[in-house]
Coordinates of C-alpha atoms in Angstrom, one line a residue:
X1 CA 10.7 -79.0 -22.8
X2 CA 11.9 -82.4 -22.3
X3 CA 12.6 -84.8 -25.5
X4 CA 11.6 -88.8 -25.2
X5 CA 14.8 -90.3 -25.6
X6 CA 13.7 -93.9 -24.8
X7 CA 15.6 -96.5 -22.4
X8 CA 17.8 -97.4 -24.8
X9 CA 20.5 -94.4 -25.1
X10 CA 21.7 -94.8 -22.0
X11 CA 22.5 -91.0 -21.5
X12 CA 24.1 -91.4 -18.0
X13 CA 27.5 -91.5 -17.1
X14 CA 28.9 -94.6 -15.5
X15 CA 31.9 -94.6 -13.1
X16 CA 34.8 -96.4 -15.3
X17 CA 35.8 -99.5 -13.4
X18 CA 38.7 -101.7 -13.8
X19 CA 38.8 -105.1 -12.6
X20 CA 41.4 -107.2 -12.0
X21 CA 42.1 -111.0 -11.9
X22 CA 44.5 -113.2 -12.1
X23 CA 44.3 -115.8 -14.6
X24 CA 44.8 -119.6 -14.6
X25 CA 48.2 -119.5 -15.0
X26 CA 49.0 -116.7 -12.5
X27 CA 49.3 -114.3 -14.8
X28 CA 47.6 -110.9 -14.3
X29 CA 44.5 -109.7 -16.3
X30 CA 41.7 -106.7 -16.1
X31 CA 38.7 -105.6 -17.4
X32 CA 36.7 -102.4 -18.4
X33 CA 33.7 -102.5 -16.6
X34 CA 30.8 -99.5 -16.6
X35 CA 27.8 -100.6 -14.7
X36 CA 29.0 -100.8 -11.3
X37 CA 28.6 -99.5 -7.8
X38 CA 29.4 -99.6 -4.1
X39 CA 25.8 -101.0 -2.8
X40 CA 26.2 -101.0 0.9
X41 CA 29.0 -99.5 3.4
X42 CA 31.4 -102.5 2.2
X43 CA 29.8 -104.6 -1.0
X44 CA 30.5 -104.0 -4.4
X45 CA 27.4 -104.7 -7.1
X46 CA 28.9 -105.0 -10.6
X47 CA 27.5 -106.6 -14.0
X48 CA 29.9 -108.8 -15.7
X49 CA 29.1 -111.0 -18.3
X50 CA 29.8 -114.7 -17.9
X51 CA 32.2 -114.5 -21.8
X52 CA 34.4 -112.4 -20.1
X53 CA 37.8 -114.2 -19.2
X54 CA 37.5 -112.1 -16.0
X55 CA 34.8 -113.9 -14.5
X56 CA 35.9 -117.9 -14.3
X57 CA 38.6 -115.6 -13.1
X58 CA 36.8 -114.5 -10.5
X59 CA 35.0 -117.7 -9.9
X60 CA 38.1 -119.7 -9.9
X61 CA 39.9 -117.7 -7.0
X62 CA 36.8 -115.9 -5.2
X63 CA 38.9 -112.5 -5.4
X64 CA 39.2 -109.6 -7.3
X65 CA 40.0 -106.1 -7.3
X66 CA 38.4 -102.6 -8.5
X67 CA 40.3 -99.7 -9.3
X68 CA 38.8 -96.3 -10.4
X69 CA 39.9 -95.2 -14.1
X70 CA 42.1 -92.2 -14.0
X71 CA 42.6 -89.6 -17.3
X72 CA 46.8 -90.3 -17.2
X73 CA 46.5 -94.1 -17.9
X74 CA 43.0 -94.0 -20.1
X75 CA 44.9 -95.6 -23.0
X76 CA 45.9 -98.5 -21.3
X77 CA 42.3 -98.7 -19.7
X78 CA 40.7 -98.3 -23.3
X79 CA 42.8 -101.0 -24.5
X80 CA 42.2 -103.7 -21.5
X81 CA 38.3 -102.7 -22.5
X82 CA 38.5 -103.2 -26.1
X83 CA 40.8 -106.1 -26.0
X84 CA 39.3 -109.7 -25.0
X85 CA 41.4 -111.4 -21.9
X86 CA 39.8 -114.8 -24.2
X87 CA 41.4 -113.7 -27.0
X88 CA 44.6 -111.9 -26.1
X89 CA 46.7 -113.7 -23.0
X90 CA 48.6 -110.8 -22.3
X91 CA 46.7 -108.2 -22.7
X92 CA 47.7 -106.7 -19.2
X93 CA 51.1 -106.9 -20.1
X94 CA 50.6 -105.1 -23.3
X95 CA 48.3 -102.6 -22.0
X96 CA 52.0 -101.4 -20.0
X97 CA 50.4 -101.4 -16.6
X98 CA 52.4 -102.8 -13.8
X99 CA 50.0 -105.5 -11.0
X100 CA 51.1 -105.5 -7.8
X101 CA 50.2 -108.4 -5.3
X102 CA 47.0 -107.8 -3.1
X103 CA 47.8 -108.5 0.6
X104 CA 43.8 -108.7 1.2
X105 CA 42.5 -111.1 -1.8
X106 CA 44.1 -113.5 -4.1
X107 CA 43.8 -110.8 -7.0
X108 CA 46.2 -108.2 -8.6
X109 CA 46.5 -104.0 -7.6
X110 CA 46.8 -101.7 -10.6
X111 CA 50.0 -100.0 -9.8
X112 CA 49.3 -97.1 -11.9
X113 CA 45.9 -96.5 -10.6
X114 CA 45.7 -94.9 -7.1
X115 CA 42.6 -95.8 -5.9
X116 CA 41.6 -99.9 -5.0
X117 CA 38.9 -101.4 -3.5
X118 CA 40.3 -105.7 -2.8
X119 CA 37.4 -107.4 -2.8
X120 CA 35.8 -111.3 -1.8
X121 CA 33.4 -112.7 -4.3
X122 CA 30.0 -113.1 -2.1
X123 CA 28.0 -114.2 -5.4
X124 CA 27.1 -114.4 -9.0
X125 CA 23.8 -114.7 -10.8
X126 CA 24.3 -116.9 -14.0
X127 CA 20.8 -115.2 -15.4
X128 CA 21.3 -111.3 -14.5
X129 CA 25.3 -111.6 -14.4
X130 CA 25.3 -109.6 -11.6
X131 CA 28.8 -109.9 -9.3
X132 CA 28.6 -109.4 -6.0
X133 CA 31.8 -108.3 -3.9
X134 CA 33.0 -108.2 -0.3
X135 CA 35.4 -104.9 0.0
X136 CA 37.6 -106.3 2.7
X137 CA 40.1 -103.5 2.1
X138 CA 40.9 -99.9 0.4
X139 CA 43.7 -98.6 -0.7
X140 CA 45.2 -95.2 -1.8
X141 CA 48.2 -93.6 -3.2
X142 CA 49.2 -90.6 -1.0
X143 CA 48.6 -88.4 -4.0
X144 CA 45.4 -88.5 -4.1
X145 CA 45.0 -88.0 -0.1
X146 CA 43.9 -84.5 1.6
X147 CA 46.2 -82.9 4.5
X148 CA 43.8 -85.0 7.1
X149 CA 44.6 -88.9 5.2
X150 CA 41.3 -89.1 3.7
X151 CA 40.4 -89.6 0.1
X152 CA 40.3 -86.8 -2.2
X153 CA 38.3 -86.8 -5.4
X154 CA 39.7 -83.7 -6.7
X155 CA 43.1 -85.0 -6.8
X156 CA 41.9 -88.8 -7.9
X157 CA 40.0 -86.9 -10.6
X158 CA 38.0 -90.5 -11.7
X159 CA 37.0 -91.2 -14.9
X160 CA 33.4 -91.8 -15.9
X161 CA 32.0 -93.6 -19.4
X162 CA 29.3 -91.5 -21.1
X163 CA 27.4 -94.4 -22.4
X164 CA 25.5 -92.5 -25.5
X165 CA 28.8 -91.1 -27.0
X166 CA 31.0 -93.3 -25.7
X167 CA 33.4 -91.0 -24.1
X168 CA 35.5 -90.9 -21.1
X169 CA 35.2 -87.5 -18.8
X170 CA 37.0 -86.3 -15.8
X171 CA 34.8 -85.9 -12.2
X172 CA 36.8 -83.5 -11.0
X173 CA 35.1 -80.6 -9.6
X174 CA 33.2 -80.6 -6.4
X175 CA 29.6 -78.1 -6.9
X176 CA 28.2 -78.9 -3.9
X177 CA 27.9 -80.1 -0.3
X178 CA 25.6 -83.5 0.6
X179 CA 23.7 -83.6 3.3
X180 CA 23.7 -80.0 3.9
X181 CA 22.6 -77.7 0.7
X182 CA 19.8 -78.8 0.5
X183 CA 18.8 -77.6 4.2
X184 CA 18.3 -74.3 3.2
X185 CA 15.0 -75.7 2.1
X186 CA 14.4 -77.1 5.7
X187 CA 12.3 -74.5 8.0

């Protein structure tokens, strides 16, 4: 039997993004982010909320980048998501990751997170605070390729933010096959 839990408890997990930025003074900065998403084959859609130092960031330069949260640096990510870039300049410099200059965008790599998507701003609604990206470029640590070059999420082992008891978990295990399982339904 099912249980009503309403649209408020949020009960899904969200993919734990990190944004980075670089603020007005060069220096590097990031942001926790949880309701985000590839929305086409190279555009990034993610909600951002205007009070976040990240986005005149953003605005300011036209570029950012994502980076997928990984379990061996989730300290430093908790702290960059509880800590306010308004409030605490250098809150990337406490938080002990290293940034790395882009050679895409005008916008910091995580150094310690293997995984990057460098993206151009394409727009931002003031009323829904809804970021759009341009992923111009992707880039990986050779750890967490396969034997053919390509991605693998097994070895990236991203994080995702349970957003009803705010936890972090570890996608690490593939269960199935897309595009394929579900043909033994097919006649």
């Amino acid at each position: 039997m099912r249980k009503n839990l309403g649209v408020k408890t949020y009960l899904y997990p969200q993919p734990t993004l990190v944004i980075a930025t670089y603020n007005e003074d060069g220096t590097p900065n990031a942001m926790v982010a949880a309701w985000g998403s590839v929305s086409d084959t190279n555009q990034i859609a993610i909600y951002v909320a205007k009070s976040h130092k990240t986005m005149p960031n953003i605005l300011a330069r036209k570029a950012f980048t994502v980076s997928m949260a990984t379990a061996k640096n989730i300290k430093a990510i908790d702290y960059l998501g509880v800590t306010s870039g308004n409030k605490v300049a250098d809150k990337f410099a406490k938080s002990g990751l290293t940034a790395v200059k882009s050679e895409n965008v005008d916008a910091p790599l995580i150094a310690e997170l293997p995984l990057a998507l460098e993206c151009k701003m394409v727009s931002y609604d003031d009323e829904s605070e809804l970021l759009l990206g341009e992923i111009v470029n992707v880039t990986a640590d050779e750890s967490v390729l396969d034997s053919d070059g390509k991605l693998s999420v097994e070895k990236l082992a991203p994080v995702c933010y349970d957003t009803a008891g705010h936890g972090y978990y570890v996608m690490e295990r593939r269960v199935g096959n897309a595009f394929s399982d579900g043909k033994t339904f097919c006649p």
